[in-house]
Tab-separated table of C-alpha atoms in Angstrom:
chain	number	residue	atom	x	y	z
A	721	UNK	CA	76.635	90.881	70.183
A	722	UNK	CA	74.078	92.604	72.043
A	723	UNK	CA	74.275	95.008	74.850
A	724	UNK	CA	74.112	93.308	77.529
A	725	UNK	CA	76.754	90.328	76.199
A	726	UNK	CA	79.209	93.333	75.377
A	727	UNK	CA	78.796	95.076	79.072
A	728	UNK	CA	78.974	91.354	80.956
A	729	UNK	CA	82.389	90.855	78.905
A	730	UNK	CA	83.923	94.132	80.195
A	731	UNK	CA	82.495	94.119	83.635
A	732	UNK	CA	85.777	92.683	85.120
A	733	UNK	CA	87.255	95.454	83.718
A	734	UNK	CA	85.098	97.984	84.720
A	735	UNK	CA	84.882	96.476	88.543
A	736	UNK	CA	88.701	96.479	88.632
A	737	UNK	CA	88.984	100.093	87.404
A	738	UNK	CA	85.741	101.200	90.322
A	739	UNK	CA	87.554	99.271	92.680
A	740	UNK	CA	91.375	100.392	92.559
A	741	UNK	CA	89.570	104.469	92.160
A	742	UNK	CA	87.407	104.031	95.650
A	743	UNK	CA	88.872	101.466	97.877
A	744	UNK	CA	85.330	99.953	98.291
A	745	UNK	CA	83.448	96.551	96.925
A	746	UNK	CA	79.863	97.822	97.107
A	747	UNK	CA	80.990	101.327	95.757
A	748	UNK	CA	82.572	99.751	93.298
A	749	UNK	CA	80.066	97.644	92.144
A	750	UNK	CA	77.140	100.776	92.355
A	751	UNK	CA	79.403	102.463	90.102
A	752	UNK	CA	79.360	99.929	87.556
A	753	UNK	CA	75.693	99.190	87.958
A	754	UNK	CA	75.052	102.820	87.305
A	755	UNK	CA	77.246	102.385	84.120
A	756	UNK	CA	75.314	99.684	83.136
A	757	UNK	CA	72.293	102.465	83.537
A	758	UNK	CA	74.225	104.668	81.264
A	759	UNK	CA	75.098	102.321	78.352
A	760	UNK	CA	71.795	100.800	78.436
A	761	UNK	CA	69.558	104.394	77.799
A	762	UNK	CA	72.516	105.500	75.416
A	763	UNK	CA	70.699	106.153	72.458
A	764	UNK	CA	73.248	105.648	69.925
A	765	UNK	CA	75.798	102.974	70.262
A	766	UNK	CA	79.711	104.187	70.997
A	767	UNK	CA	82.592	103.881	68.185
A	768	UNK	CA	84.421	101.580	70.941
A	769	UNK	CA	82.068	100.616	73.647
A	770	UNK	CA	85.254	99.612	75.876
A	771	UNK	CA	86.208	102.969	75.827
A	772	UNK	CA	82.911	104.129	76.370
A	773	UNK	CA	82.287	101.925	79.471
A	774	UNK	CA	85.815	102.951	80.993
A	775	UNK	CA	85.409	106.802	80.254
A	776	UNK	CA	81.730	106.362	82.110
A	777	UNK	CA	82.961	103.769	85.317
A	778	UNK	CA	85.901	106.178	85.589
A	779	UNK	CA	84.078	109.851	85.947
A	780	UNK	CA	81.683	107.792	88.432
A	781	UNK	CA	84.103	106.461	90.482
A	782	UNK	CA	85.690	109.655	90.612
A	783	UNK	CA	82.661	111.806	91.656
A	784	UNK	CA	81.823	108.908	94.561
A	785	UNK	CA	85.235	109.396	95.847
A	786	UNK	CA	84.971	112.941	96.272
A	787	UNK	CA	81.883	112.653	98.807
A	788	UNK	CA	83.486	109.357	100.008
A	789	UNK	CA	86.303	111.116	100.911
A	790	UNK	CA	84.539	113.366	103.789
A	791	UNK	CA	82.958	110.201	105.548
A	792	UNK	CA	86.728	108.443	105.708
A	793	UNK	CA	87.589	111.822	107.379
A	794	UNK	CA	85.207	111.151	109.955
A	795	UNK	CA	85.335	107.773	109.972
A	796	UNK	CA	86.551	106.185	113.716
A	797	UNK	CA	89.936	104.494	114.063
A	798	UNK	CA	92.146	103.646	111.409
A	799	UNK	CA	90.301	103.132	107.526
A	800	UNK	CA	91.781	100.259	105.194
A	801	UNK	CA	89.856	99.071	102.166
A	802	UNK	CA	87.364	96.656	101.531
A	803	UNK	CA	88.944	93.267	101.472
A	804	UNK	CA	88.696	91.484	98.055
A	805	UNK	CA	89.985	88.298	97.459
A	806	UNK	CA	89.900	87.589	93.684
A	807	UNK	CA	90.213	90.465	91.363
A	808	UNK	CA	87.881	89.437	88.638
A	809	UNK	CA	90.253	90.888	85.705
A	810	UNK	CA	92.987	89.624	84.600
A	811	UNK	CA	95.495	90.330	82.233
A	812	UNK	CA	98.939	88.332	81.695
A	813	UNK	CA	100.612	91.015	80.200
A	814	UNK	CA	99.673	92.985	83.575
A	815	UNK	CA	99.484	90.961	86.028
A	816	UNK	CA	102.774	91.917	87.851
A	817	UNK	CA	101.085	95.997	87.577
A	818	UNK	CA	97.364	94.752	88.791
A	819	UNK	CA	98.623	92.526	91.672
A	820	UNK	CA	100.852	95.346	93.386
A	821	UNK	CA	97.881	98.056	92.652
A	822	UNK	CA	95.297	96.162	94.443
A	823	UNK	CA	97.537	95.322	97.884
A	824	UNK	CA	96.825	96.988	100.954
A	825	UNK	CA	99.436	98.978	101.085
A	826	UNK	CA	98.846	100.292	97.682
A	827	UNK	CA	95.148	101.281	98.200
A	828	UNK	CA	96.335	103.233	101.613
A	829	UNK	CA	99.084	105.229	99.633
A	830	UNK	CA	96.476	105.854	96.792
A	831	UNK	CA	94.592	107.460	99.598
A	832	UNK	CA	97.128	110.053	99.916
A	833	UNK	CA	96.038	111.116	96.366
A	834	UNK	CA	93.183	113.410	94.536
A	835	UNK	CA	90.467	111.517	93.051
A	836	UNK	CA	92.318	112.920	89.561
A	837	UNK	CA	95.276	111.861	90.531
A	838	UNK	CA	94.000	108.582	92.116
A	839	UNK	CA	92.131	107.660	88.693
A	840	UNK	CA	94.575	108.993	86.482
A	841	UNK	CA	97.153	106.644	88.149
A	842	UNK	CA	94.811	103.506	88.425
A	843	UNK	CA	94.339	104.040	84.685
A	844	UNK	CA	97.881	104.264	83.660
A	845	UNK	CA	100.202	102.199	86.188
A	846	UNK	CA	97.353	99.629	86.297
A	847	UNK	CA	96.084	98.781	83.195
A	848	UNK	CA	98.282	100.292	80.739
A	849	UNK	CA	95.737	103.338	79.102
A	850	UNK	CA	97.431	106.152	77.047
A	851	UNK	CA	97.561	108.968	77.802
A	852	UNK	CA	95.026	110.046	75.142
A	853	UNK	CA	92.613	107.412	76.402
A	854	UNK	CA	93.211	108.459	79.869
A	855	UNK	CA	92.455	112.215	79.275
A	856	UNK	CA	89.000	111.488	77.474
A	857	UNK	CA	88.359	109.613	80.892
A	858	UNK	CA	88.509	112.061	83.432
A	859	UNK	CA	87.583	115.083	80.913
A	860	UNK	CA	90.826	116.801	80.810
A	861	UNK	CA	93.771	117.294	78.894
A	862	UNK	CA	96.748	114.936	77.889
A	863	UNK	CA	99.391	117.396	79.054
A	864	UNK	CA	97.111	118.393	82.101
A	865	UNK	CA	96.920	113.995	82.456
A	866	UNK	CA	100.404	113.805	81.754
A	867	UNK	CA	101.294	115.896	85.324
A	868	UNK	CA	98.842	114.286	86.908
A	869	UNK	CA	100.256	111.269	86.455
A	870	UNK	CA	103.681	112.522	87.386
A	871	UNK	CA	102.496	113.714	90.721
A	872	UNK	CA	100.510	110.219	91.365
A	873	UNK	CA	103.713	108.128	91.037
A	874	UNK	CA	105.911	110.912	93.032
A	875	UNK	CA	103.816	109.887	95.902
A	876	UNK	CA	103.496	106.533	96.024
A	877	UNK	CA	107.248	105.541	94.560
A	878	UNK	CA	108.179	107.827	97.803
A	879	UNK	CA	105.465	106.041	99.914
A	880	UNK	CA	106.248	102.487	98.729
A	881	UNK	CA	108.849	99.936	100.848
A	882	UNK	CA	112.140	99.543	98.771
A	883	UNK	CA	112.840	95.620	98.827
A	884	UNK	CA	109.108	94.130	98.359
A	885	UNK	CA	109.109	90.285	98.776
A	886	UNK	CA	108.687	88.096	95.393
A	887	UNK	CA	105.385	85.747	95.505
A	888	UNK	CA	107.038	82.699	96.469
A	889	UNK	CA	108.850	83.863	99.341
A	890	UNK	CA	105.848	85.656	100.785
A	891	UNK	CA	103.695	82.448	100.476
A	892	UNK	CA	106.343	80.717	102.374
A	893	UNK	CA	106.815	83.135	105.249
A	894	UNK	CA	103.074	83.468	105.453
A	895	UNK	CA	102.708	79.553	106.031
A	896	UNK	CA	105.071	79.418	108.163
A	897	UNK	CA	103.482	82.332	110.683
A	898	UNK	CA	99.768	80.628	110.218
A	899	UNK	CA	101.649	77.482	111.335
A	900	UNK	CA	103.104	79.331	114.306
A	901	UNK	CA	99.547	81.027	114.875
A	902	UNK	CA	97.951	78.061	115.227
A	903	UNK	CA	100.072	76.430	117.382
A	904	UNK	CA	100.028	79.656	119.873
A	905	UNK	CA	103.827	79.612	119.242
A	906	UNK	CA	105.471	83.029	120.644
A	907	UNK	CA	108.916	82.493	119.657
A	908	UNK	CA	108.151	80.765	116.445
A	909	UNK	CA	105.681	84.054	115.535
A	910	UNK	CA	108.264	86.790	117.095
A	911	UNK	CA	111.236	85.378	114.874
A	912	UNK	CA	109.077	85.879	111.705
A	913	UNK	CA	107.960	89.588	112.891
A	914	UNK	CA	109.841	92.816	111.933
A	915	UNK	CA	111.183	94.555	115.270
A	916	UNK	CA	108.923	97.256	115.072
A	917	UNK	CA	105.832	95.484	113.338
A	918	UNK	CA	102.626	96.582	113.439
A	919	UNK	CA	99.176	95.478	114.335
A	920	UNK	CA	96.304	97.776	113.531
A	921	UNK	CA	92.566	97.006	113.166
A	922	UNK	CA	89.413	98.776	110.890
A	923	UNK	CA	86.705	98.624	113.076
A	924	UNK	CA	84.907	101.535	112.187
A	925	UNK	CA	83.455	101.928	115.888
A	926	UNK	CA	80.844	98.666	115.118
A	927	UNK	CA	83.045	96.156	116.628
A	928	UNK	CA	86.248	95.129	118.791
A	929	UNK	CA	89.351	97.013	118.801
A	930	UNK	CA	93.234	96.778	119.947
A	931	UNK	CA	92.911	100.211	120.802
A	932	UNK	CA	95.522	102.723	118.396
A	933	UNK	CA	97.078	98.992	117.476
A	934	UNK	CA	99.864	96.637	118.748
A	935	UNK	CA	102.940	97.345	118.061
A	936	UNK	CA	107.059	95.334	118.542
A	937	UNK	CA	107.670	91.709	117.593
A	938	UNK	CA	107.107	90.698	121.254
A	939	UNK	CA	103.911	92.475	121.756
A	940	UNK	CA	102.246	91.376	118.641
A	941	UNK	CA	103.618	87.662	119.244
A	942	UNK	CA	102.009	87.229	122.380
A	943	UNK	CA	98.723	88.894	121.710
A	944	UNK	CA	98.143	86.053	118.554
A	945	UNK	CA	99.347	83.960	120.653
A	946	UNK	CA	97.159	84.344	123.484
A	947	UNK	CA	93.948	84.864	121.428
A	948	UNK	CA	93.845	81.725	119.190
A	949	UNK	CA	94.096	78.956	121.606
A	950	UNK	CA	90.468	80.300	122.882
A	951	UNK	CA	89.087	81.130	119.405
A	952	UNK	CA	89.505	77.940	118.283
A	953	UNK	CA	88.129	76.036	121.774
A	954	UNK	CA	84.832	78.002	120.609
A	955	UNK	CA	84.786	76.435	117.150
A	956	UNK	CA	86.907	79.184	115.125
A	957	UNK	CA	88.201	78.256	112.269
A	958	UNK	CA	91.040	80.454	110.428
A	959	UNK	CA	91.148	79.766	106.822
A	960	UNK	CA	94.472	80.986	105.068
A	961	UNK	CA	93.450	82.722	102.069
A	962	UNK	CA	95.193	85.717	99.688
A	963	UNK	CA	93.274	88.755	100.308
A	964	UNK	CA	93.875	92.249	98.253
A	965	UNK	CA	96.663	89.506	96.273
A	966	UNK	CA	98.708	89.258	99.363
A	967	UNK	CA	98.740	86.470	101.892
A	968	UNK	CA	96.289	86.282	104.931
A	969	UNK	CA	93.177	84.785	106.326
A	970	UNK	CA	89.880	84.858	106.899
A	971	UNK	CA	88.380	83.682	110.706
A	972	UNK	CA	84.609	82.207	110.944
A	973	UNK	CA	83.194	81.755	113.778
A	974	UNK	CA	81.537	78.118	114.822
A	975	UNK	CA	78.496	78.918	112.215
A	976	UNK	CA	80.674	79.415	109.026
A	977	UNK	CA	79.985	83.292	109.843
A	978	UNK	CA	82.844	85.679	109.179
A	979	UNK	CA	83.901	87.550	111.879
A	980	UNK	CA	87.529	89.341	110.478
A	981	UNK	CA	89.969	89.052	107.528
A	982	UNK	CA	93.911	89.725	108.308
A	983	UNK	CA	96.638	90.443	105.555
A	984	UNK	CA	100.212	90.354	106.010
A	985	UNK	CA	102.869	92.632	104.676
A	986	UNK	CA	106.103	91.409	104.202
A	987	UNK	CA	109.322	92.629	103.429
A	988	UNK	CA	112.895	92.411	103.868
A	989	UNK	CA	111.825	88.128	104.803
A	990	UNK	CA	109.870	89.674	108.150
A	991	UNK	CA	105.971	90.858	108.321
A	992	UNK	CA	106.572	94.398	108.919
A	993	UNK	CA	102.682	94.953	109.213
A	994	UNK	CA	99.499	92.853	110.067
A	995	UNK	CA	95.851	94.562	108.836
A	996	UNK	CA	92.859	93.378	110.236
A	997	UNK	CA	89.307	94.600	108.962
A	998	UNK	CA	86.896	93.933	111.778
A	999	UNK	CA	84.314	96.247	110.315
A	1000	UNK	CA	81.051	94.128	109.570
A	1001	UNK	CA	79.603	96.961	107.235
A	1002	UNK	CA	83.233	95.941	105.089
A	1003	UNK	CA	82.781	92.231	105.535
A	1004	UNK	CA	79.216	91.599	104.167
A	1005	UNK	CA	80.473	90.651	101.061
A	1006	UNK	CA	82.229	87.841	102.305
A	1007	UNK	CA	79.031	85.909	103.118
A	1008	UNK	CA	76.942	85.861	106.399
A	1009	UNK	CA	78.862	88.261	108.819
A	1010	UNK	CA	79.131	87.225	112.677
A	1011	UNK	CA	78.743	89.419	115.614
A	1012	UNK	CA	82.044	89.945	117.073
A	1013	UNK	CA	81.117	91.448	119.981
A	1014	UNK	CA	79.810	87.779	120.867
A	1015	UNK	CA	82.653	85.909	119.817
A	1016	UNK	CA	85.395	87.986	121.587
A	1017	UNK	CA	82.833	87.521	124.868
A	1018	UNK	CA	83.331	83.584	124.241
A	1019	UNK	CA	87.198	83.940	123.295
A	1020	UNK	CA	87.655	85.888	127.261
A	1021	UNK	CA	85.393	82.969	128.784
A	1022	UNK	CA	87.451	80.354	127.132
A	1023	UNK	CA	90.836	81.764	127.696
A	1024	UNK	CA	89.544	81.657	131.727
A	1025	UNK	CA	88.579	77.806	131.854
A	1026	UNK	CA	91.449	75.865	132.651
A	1027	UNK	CA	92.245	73.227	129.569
A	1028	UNK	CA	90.995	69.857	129.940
C-alpha cells in the first residue's frame, strides 16, 4: 500500500479527530492537509502509521486551537461550530460515543475546556484511545493524561442535560415542529417548545441577527411563525436535514443558495434550544452561500403584500 492509499484510508479518522479538537470544517481539514505534508516528507516510514497520523492531526489541531481561541474571544455575538452534516468516520462499536461528541451542545461545552483537555477528551470519550496512545499524542504523560481526562469529563458530565432524548423520539418531535413550521402554526410550534426555550443565532457580525436571541415558547413560536410564510412566497425552500447528528434544516434561498442551517435540541420530549448559524464565512462549505442581507429585505417586503 503506498502512501497516499494508507493516508486516504485514515483521513476520516483524522478529519473526525481535527474536527471534534477545533469546532471548525476548514480548520479541520488544514490540519489534516498539513498532516498529509508531514507524512509525505517523513523520511522513514512509522511502526504504525495510524498512530503516527493521529499523534501528528492531534498536536496540530491542538496548536490551531490555541490561536483560534483569541479570535472566538473577539468574535461578535454568540460562536457555535461549523455545521457538519455527515461525519465521515464511522465506527459501530462507537457510534453511540461519536454521535453525542459531535452535537452542538457537545462542541459548546468542549469549549469550556483547554486545548489539552479538549484533545485529550476527544481522544478518549470519542474514539476509544488508551491512555498510552493518548499521552504519545499530545506529548505528555499517562498519569499527567490520566487527570486531564478526569477534569475534561468533570466539566462536561456537569455541563450536559440529564434526560437526553433517544434517536427515534427526537426524529419524531423534530418532524412534527418542521410540519408546524411550515404551516406557520403558533400553537402547534409553542406546544412542542420548552417554556423557557431558546433561540440564538451565529452571525459573526456578516449577516442578520435576533439581537442577544429569542427566548419563551410564545416568543419563539410566533417569530417562526411569522417569518416562513414570507420566506417561502420568495422561493425558500427549508430542507430538513441532521446537522452536527441532531435534527434540523438547512434554508436556500430561490437559487439553491444557502442562506442558514438550524439544529434543534431536545429533551425531556420539548426543544429546549434552537441554533441557527447565519455566518456565511461558516456556511461555505455547504455549497454556494446566499446573501442574507437580500433575502431578509425580500422576506419584510413579502410579509407587507397582502396574500393573494
Amino acid at each position: 500500500m503506498t502512501r497516499v492509499e494508507e493516508f486516504e484510508q485514515l483521513r476520516p479518522l483524522l478529519f473526525s479527530i481535527a474536527y471534534r479538537i477545533l469546532g471548525s470544517v476548514s480548520e479541520a481539514e488544514d490540519a489534516v492537509q498539513e498532516t498529509w505534508l508531514r507524512y509525505d516528507a517523513s523520511p522513514t516510514r512509522p511502526a504504525s502509521v495510524k498512530a503516527f497520523l493521529s499523534t501528528t492531526v492531534s498536536r496540530i489541531s491542538i496548536d490551531v486551537l490555541r490561536s483560534a481561541r483569541v479570535r472566538r474571544e473577539e468574535y461578535a455575538g454568540p460562536w457555535f461550530p461549523e455545521p457538519l452534516l455527515t461525519d465521515p468516520y464511522e465506527d459501530p462499536e462507537r457510534s453511540a460515543e461519536l454521535a453525542d461528541s459531535v452535537s452542538m451542545a457537545a462542541l459548546l461545552l468542549l469549549e469550556r475546556l483547554s486545548p489539552l483537555e479538549r484533545a485529550v477528551f476527544v481522544l478518549r470519550e470519542a474514539f476509544g484511545f488508551s491512555f498510552p496512545e493518548i499521552a504519545s499524542a499530545v506529548g505528555r504523560s499517562e498519569a499527567a493524561c490520566r487527570q486531564l481526562a478526569v477534569r475534561a469529563r468533570r466539566h462536561m458530565d456537569a455541563g450536559r442535560p440529564r434526560f437526553a432524548a433517544d434517536r427515534q423520539e427526537r426524529e419524531e418531535l423534530a418532524e412534527r415542529f418542521f410540519d408546524a413550521f411550515r404551516e406557520g402554526d403558533v400553537d402547534g410550534l409553542r406546544e412542542l417548545l420548552a417554556a423557557d426555550v431558546q433561540m440564538v443565532g451565529d452571525s459573526g457580525g456578516k449577516a442578520p441577527q435576533w439581537g442577544g436571541g429569542v427566548f419563551g415558547a410564545e416568543n419563539v413560536a410566533r417569530l417562526l411563525s411569522a417569518i416562513v410564510a414570507p420566506f417561502l412566497r420568495i422561493g425558500g425552500v427549508m430542507e430538513p436535514h441532521e446537522v452536527n447528528g441532531q435534527p434540523g434544516a438547512i434554508f436556500r434561498d430561490r437559487d439553491g443558495k444557502v442562506v442558514n442551517t438550524l439544529t434543534l435540541d431536545i429533551l425531556d420530549g420539548q426543544i429546549y434550544a434552537i441554533r441557527a448559524m447565519l455566518n456565511p464565512d461558516k456556511l461555505g462549505h455547504l455549497g454556494r452561500v446566499a446573501d442574507a442581507w437580500t433575502v431578509v429585505r425580500e422576506v419584510n417586503q413579502a410579509h407587507r403584500r397582502p396574500m393573494n
